[in-house]
PDB file of N, CA, C and O in Angstrom:
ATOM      1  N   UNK A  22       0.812  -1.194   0.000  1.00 74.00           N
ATOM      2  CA  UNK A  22       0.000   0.000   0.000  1.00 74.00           C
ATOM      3  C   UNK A  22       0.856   1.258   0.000  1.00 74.00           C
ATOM      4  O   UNK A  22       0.441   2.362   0.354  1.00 74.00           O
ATOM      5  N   UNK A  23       2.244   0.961  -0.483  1.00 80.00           N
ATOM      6  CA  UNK A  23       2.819   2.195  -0.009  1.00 80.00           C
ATOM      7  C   UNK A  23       2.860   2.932  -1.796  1.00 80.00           C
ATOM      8  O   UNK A  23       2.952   2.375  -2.890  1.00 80.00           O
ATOM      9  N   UNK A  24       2.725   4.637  -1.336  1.00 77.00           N
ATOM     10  CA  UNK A  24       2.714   5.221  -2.335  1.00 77.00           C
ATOM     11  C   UNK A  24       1.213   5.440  -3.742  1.00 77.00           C
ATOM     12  O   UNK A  24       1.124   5.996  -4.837  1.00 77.00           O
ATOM     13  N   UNK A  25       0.320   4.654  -2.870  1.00 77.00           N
ATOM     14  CA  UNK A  25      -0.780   4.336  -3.086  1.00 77.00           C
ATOM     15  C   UNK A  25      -1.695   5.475  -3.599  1.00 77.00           C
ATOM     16  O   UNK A  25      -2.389   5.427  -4.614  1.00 77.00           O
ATOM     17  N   UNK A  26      -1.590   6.446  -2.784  1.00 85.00           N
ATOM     18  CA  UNK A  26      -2.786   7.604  -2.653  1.00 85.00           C
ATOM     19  C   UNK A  26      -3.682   7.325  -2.287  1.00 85.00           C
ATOM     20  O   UNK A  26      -4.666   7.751  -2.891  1.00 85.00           O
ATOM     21  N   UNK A  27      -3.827   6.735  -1.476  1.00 92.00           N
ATOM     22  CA  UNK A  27      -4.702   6.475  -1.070  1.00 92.00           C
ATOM     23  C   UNK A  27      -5.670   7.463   0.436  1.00 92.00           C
ATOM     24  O   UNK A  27      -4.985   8.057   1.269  1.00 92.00           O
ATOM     25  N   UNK A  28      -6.879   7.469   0.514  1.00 95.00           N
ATOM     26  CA  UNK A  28      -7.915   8.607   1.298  1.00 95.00           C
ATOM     27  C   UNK A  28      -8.021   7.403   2.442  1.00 95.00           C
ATOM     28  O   UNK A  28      -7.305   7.368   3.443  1.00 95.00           O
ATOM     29  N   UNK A  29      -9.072   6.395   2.103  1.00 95.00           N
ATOM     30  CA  UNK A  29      -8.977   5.671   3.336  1.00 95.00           C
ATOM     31  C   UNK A  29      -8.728   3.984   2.456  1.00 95.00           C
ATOM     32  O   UNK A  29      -8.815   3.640   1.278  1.00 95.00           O
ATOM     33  N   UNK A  30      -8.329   3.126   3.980  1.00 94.00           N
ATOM     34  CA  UNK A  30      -8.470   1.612   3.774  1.00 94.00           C
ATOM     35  C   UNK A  30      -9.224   1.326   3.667  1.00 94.00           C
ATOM     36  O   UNK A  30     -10.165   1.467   4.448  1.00 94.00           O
ATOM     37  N   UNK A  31      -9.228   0.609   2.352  1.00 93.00           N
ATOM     38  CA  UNK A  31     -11.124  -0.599   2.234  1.00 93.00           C
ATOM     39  C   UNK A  31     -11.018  -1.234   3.401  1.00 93.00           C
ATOM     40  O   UNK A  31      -9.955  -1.507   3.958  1.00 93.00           O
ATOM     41  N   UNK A  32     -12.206  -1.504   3.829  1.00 95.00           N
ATOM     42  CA  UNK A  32     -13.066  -2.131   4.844  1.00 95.00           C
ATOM     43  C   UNK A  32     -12.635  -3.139   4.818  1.00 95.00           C
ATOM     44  O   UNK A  32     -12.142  -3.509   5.884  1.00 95.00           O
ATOM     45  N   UNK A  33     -12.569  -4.242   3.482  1.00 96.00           N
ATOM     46  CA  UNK A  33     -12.333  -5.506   3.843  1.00 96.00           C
ATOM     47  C   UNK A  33     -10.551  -5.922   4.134  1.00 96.00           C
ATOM     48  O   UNK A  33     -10.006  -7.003   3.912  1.00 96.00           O
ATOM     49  N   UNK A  34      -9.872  -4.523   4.752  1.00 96.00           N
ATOM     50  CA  UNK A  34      -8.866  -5.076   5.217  1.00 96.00           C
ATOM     51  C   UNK A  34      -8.924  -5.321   6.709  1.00 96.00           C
ATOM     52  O   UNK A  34      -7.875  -5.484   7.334  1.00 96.00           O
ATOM     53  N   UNK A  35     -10.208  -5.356   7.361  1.00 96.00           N
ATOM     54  CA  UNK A  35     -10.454  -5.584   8.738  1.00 96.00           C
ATOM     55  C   UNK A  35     -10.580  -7.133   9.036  1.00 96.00           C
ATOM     56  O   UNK A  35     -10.601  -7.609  10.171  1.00 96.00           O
ATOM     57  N   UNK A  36     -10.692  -8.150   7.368  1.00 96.00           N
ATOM     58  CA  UNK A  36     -10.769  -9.450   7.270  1.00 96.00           C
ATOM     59  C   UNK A  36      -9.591 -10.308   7.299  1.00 96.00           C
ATOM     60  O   UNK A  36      -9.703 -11.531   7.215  1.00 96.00           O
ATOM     61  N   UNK A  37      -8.301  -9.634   7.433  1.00 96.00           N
ATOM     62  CA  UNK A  37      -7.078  -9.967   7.475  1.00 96.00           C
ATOM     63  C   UNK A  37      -6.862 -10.411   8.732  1.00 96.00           C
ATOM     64  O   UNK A  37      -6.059 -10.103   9.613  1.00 96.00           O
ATOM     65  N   UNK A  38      -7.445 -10.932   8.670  1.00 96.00           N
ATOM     66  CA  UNK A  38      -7.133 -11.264  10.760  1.00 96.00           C
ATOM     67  C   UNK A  38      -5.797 -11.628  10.897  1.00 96.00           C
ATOM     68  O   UNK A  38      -5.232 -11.127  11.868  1.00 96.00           O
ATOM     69  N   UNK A  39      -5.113 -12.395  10.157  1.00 97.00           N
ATOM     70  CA  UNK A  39      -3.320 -13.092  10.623  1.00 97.00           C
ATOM     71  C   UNK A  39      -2.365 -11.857   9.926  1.00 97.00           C
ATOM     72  O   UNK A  39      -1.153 -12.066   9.982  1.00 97.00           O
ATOM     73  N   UNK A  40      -2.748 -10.760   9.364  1.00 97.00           N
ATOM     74  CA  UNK A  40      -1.842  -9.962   8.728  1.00 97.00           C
ATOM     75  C   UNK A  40      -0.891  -9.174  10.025  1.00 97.00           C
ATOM     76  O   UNK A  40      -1.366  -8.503  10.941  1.00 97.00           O
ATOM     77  N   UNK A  41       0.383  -9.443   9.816  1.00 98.00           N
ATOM     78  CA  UNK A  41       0.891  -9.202  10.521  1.00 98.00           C
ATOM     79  C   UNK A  41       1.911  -7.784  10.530  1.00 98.00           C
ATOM     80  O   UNK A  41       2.475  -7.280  11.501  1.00 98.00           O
ATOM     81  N   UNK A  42       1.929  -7.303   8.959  1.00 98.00           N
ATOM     82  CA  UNK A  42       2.368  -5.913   8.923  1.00 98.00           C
ATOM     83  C   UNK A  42       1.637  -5.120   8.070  1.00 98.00           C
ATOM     84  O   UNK A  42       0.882  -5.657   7.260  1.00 98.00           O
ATOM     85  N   UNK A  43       1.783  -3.522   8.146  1.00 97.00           N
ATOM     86  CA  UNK A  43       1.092  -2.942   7.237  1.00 97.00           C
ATOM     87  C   UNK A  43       1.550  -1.459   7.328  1.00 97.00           C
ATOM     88  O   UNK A  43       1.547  -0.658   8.262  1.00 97.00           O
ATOM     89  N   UNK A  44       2.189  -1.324   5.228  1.00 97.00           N
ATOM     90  CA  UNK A  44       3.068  -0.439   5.363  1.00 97.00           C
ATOM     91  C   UNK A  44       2.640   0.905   4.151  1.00 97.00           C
ATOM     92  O   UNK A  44       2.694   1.150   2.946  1.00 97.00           O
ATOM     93  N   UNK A  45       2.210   1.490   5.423  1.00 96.00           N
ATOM     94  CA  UNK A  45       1.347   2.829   4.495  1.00 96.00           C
ATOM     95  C   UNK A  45       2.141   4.157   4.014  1.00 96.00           C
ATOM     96  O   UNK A  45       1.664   5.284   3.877  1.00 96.00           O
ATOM     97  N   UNK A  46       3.055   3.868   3.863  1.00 97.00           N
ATOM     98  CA  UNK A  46       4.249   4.742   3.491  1.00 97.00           C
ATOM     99  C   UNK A  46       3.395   6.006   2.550  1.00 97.00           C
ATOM    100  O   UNK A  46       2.215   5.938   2.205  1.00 97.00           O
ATOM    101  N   UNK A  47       4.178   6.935   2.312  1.00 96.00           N
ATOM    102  CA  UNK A  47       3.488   8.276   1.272  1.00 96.00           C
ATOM    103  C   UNK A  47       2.350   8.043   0.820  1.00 96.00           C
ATOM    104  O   UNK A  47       1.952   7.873  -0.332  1.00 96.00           O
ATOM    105  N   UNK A  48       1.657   8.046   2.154  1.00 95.00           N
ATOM    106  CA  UNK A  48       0.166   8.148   1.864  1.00 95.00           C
ATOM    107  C   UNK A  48      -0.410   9.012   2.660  1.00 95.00           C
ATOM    108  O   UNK A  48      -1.079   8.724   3.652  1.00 95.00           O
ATOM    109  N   UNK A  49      -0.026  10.733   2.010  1.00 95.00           N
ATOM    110  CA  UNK A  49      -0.326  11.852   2.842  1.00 95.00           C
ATOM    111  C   UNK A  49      -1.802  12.461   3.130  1.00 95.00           C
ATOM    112  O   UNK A  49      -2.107  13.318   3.960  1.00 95.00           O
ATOM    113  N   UNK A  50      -2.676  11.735   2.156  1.00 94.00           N
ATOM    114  CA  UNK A  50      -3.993  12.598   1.832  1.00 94.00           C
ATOM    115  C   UNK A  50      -4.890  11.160   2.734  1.00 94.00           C
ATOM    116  O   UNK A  50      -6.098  11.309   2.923  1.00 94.00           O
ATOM    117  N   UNK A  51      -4.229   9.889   3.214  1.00 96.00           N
ATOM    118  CA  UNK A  51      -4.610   9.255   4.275  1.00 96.00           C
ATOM    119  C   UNK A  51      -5.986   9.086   5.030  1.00 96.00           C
ATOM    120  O   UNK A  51      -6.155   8.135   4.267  1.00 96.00           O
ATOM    121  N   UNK A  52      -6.677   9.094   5.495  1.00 96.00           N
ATOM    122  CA  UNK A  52      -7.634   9.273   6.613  1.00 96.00           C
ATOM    123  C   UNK A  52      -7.356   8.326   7.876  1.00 96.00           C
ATOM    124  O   UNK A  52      -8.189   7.558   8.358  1.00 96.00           O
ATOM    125  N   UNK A  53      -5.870   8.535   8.391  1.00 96.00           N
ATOM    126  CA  UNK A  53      -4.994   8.137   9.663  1.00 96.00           C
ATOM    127  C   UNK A  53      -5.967   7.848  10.564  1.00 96.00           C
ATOM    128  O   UNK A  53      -5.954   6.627  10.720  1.00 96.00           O
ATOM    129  N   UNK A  54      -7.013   8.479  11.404  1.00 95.00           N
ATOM    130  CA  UNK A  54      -7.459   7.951  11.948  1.00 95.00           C
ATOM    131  C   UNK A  54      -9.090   6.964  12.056  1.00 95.00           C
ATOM    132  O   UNK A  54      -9.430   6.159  12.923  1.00 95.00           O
ATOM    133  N   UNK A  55      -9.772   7.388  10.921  1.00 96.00           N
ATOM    134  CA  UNK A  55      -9.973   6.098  10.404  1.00 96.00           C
ATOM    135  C   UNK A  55      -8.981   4.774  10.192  1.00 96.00           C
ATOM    136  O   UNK A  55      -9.171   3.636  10.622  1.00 96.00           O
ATOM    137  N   UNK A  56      -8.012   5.205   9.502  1.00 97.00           N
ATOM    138  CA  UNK A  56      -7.606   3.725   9.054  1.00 97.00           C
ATOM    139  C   UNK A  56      -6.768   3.196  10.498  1.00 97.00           C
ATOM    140  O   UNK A  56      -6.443   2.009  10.457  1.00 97.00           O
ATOM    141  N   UNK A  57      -6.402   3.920  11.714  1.00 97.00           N
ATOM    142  CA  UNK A  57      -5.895   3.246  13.195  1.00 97.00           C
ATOM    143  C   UNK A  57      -7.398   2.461  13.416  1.00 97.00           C
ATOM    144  O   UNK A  57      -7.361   1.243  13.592  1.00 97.00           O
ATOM    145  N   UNK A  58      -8.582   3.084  13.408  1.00 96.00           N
ATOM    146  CA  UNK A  58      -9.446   2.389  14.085  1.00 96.00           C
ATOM    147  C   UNK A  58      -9.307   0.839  13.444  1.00 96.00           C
ATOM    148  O   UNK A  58      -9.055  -0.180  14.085  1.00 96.00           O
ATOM    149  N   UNK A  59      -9.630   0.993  11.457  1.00 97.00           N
ATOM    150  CA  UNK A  59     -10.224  -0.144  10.673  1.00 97.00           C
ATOM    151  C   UNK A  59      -8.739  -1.320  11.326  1.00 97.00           C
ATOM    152  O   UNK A  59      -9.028  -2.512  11.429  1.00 97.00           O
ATOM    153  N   UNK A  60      -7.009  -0.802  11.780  1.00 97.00           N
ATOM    154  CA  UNK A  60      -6.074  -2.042  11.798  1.00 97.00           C
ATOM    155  C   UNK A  60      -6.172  -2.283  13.383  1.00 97.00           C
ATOM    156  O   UNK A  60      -5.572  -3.281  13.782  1.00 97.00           O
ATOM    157  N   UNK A  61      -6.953  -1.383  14.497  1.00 97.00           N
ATOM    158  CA  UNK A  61      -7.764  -2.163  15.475  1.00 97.00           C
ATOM    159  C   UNK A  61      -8.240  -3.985  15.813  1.00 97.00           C
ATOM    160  O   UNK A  61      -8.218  -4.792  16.743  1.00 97.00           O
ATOM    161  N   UNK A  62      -8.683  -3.894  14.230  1.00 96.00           N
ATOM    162  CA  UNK A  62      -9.372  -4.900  13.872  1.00 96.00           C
ATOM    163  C   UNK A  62      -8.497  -6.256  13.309  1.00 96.00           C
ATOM    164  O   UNK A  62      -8.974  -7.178  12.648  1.00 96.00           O
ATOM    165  N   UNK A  63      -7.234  -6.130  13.710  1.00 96.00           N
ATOM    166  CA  UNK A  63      -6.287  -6.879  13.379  1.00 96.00           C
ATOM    167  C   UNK A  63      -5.323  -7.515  14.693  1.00 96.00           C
ATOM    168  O   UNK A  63      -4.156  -7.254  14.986  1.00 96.00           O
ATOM    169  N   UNK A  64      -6.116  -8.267  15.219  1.00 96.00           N
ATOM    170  CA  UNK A  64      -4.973  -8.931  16.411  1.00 96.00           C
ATOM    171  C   UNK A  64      -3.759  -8.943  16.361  1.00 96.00           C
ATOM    172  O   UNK A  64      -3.057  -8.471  17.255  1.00 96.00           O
ATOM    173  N   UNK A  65      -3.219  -9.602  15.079  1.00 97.00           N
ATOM    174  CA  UNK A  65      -1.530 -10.232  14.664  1.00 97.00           C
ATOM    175  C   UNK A  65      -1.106  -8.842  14.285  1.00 97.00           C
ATOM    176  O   UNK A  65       0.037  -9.051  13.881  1.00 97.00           O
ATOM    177  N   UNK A  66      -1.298  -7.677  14.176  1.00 97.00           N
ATOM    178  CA  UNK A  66      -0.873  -6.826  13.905  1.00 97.00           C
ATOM    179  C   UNK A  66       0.446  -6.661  14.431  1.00 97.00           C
ATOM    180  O   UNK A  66       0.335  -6.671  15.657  1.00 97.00           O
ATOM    181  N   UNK A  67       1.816  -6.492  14.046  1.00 98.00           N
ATOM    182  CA  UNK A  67       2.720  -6.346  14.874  1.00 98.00           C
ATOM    183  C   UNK A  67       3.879  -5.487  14.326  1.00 98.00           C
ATOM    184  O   UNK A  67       4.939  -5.639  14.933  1.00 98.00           O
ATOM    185  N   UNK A  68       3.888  -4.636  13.324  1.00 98.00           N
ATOM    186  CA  UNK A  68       4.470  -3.738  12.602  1.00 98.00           C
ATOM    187  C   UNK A  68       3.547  -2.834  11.447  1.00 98.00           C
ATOM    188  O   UNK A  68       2.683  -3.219  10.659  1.00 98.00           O
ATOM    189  N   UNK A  69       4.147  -1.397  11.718  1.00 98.00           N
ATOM    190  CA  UNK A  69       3.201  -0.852  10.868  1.00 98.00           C
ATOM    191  C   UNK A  69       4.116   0.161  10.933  1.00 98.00           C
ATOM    192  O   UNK A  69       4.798   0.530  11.889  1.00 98.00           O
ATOM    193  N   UNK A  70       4.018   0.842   9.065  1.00 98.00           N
ATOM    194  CA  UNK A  70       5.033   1.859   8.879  1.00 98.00           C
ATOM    195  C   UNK A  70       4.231   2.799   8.178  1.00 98.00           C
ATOM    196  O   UNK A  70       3.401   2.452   7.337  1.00 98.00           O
ATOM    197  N   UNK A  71       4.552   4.515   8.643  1.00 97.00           N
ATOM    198  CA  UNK A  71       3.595   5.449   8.287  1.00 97.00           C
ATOM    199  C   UNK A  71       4.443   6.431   8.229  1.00 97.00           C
ATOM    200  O   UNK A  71       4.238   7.551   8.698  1.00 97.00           O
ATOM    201  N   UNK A  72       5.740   5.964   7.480  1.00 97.00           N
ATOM    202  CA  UNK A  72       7.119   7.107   7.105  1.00 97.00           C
ATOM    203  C   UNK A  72       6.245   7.833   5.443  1.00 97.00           C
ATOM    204  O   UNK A  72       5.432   7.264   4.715  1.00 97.00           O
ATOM    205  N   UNK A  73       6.819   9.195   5.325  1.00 96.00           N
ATOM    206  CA  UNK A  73       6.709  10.256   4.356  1.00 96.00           C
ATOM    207  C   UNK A  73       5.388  10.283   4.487  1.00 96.00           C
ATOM    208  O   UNK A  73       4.738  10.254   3.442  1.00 96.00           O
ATOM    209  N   UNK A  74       4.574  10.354   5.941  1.00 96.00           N
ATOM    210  CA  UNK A  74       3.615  11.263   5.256  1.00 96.00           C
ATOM    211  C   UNK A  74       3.028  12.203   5.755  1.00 96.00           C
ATOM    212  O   UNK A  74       1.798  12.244   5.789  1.00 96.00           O
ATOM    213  N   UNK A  75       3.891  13.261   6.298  1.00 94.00           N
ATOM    214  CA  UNK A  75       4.015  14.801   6.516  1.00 94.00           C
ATOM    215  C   UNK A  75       3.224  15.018   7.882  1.00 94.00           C
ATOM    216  O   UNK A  75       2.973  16.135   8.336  1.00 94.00           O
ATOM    217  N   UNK A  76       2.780  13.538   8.621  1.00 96.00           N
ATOM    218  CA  UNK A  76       2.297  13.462   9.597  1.00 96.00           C
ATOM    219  C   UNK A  76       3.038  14.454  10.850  1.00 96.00           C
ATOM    220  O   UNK A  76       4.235  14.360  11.122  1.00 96.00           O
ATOM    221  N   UNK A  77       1.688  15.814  11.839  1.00 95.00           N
ATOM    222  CA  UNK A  77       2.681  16.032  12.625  1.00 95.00           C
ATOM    223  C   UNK A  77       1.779  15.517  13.787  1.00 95.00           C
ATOM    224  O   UNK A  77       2.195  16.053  14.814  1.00 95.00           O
ATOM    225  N   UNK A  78       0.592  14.608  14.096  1.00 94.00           N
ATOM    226  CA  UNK A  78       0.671  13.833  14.676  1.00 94.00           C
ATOM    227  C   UNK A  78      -0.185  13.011  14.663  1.00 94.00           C
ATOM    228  O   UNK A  78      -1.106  13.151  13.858  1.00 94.00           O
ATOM    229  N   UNK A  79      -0.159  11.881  15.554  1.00 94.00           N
ATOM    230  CA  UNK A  79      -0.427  10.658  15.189  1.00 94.00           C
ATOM    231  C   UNK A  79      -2.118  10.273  16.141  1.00 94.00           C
ATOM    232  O   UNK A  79      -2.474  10.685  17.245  1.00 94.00           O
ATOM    233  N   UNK A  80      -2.522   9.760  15.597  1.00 93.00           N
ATOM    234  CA  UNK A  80      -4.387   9.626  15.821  1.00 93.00           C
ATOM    235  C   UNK A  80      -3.964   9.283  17.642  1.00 93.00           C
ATOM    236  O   UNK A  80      -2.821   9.037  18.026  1.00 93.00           O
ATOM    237  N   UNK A  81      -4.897   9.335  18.325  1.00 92.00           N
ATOM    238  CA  UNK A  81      -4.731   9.089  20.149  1.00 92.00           C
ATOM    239  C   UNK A  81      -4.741   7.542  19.808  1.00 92.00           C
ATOM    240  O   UNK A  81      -4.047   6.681  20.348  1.00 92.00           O
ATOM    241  N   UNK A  82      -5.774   7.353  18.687  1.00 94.00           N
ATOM    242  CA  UNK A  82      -6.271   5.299  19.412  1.00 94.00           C
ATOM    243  C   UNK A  82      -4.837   4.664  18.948  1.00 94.00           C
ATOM    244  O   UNK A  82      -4.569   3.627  19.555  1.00 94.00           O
ATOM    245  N   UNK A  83      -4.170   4.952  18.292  1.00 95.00           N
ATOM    246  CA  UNK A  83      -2.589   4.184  18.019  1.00 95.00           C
ATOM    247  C   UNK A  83      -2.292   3.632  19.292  1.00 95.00           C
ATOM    248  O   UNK A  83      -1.745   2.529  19.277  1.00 95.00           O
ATOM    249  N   UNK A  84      -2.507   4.102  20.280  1.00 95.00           N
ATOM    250  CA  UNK A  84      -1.903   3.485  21.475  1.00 95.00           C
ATOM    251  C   UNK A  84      -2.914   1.923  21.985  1.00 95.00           C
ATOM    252  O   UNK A  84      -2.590   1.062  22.803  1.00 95.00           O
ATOM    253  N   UNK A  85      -3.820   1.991  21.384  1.00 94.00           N
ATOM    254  CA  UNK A  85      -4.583   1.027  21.528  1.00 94.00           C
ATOM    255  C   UNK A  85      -4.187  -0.178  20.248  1.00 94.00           C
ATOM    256  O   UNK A  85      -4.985  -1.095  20.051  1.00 94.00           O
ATOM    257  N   UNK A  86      -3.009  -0.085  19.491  1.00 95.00           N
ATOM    258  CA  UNK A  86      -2.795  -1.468  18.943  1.00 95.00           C
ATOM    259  C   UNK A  86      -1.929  -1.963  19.473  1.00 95.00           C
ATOM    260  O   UNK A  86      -0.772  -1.683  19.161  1.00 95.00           O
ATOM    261  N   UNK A  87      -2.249  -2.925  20.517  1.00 93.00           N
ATOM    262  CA  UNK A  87      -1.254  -3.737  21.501  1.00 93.00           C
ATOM    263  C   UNK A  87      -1.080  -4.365  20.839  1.00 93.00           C
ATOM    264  O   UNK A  87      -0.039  -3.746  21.060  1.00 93.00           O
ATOM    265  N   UNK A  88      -0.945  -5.141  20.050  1.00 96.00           N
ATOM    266  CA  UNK A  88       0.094  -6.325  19.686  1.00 96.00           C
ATOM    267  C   UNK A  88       1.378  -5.577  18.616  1.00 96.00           C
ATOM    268  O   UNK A  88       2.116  -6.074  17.764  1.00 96.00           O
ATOM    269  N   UNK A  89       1.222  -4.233  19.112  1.00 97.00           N
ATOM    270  CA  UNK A  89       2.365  -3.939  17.782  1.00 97.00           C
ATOM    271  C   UNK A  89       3.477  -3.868  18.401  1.00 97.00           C
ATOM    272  O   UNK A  89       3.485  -3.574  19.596  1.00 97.00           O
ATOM    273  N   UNK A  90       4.802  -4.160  17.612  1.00 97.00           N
ATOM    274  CA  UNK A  90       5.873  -3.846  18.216  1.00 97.00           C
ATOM    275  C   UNK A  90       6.839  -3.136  17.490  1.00 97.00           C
ATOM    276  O   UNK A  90       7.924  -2.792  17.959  1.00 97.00           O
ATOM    277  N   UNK A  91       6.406  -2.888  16.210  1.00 98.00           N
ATOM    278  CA  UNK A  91       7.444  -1.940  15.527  1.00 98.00           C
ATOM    279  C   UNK A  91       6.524  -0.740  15.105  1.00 98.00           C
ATOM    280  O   UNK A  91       5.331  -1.028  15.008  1.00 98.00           O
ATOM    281  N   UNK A  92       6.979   0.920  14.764  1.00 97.00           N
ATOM    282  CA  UNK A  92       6.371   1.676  14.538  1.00 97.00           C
ATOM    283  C   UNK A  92       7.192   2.229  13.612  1.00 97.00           C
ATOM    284  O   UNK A  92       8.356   2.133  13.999  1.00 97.00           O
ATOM    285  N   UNK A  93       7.089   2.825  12.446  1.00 97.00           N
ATOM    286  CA  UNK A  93       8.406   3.576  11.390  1.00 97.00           C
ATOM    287  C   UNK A  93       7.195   4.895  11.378  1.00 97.00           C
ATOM    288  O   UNK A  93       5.964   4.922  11.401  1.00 97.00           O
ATOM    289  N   UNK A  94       8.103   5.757  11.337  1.00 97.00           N
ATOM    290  CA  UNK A  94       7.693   6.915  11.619  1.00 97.00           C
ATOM    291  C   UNK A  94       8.335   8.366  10.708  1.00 97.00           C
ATOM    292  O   UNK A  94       7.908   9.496  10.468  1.00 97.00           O
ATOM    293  N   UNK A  95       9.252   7.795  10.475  1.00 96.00           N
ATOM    294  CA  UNK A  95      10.494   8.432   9.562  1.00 96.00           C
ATOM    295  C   UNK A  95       9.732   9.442   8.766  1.00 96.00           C
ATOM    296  O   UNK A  95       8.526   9.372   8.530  1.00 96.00           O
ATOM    297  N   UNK A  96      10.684  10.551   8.307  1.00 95.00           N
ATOM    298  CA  UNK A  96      10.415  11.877   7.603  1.00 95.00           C
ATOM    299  C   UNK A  96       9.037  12.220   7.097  1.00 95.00           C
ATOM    300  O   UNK A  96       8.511  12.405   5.999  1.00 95.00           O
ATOM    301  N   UNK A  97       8.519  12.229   8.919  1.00 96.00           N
ATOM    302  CA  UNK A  97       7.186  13.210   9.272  1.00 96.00           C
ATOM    303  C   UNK A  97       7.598  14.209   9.456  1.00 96.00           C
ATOM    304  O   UNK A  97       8.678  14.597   9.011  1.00 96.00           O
ATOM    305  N   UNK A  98       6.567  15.088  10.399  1.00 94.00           N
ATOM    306  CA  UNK A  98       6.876  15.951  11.046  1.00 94.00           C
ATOM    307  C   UNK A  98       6.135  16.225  12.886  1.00 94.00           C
ATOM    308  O   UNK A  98       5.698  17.132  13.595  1.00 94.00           O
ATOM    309  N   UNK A  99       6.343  15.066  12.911  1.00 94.00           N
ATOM    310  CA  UNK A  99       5.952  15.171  14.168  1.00 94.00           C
ATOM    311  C   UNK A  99       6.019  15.805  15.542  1.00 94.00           C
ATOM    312  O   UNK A  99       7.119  15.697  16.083  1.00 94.00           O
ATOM    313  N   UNK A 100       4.895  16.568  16.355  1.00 91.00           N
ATOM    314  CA  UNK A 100       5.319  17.380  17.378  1.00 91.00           C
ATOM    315  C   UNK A 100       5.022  16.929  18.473  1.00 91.00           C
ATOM    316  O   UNK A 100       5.820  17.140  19.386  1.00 91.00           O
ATOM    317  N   UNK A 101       3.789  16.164  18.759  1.00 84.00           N
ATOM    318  CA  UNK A 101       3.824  15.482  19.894  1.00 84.00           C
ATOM    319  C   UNK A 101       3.632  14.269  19.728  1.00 84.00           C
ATOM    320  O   UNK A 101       3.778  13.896  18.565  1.00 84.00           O
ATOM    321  N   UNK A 102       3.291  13.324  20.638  1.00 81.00           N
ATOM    322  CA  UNK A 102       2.823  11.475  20.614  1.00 81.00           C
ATOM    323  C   UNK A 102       1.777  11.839  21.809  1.00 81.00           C
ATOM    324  O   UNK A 102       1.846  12.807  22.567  1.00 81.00           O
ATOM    325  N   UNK A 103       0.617  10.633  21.777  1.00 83.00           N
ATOM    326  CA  UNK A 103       0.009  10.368  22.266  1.00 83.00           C
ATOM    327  C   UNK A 103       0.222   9.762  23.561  1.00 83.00           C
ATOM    328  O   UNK A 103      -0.739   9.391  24.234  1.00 83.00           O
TER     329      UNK A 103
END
């Protein structure tokens, strides 16, 4: 999905139940916090990368994907974290 242009994630990526990464790279025009809620919906979730996209910050529910353990974050612009 990276470089995509994408606005928001189709829905039926909430059916991925074993997907275990998901890498939304330069995808500035985004709908970030929609799409934190729709990878909610992903238990195995355990890496997710959201480098180049001019993000300066990041949706509150991010903190609610516990099973993640990697975050790429790279050439945002980020000012605070949740």
């Amino acid at each position: 999905l990276i470089g995509g242009n994408l606005t928001n994630l189709p829905d039926e990526i909430t059916e991925l139940k074993n997907l275990k990464a998901v890498w939304l790279d330069a995808n500035p025009k985004l709908n970030f916090n929609e799409a934190i809620e729709k990878l909610q919906k992903l238990p195995k979730l355990k890496e997710l990368s959201l480098n180049d996209n001019f993000l300066i910050q990041l949706p509150a529910k991010i903190i609610e994907l516990t099973a993640l353990e990697l975050l790429f974050l790279e050439r945002n612009d980020l000012r605070t974290l949740p």
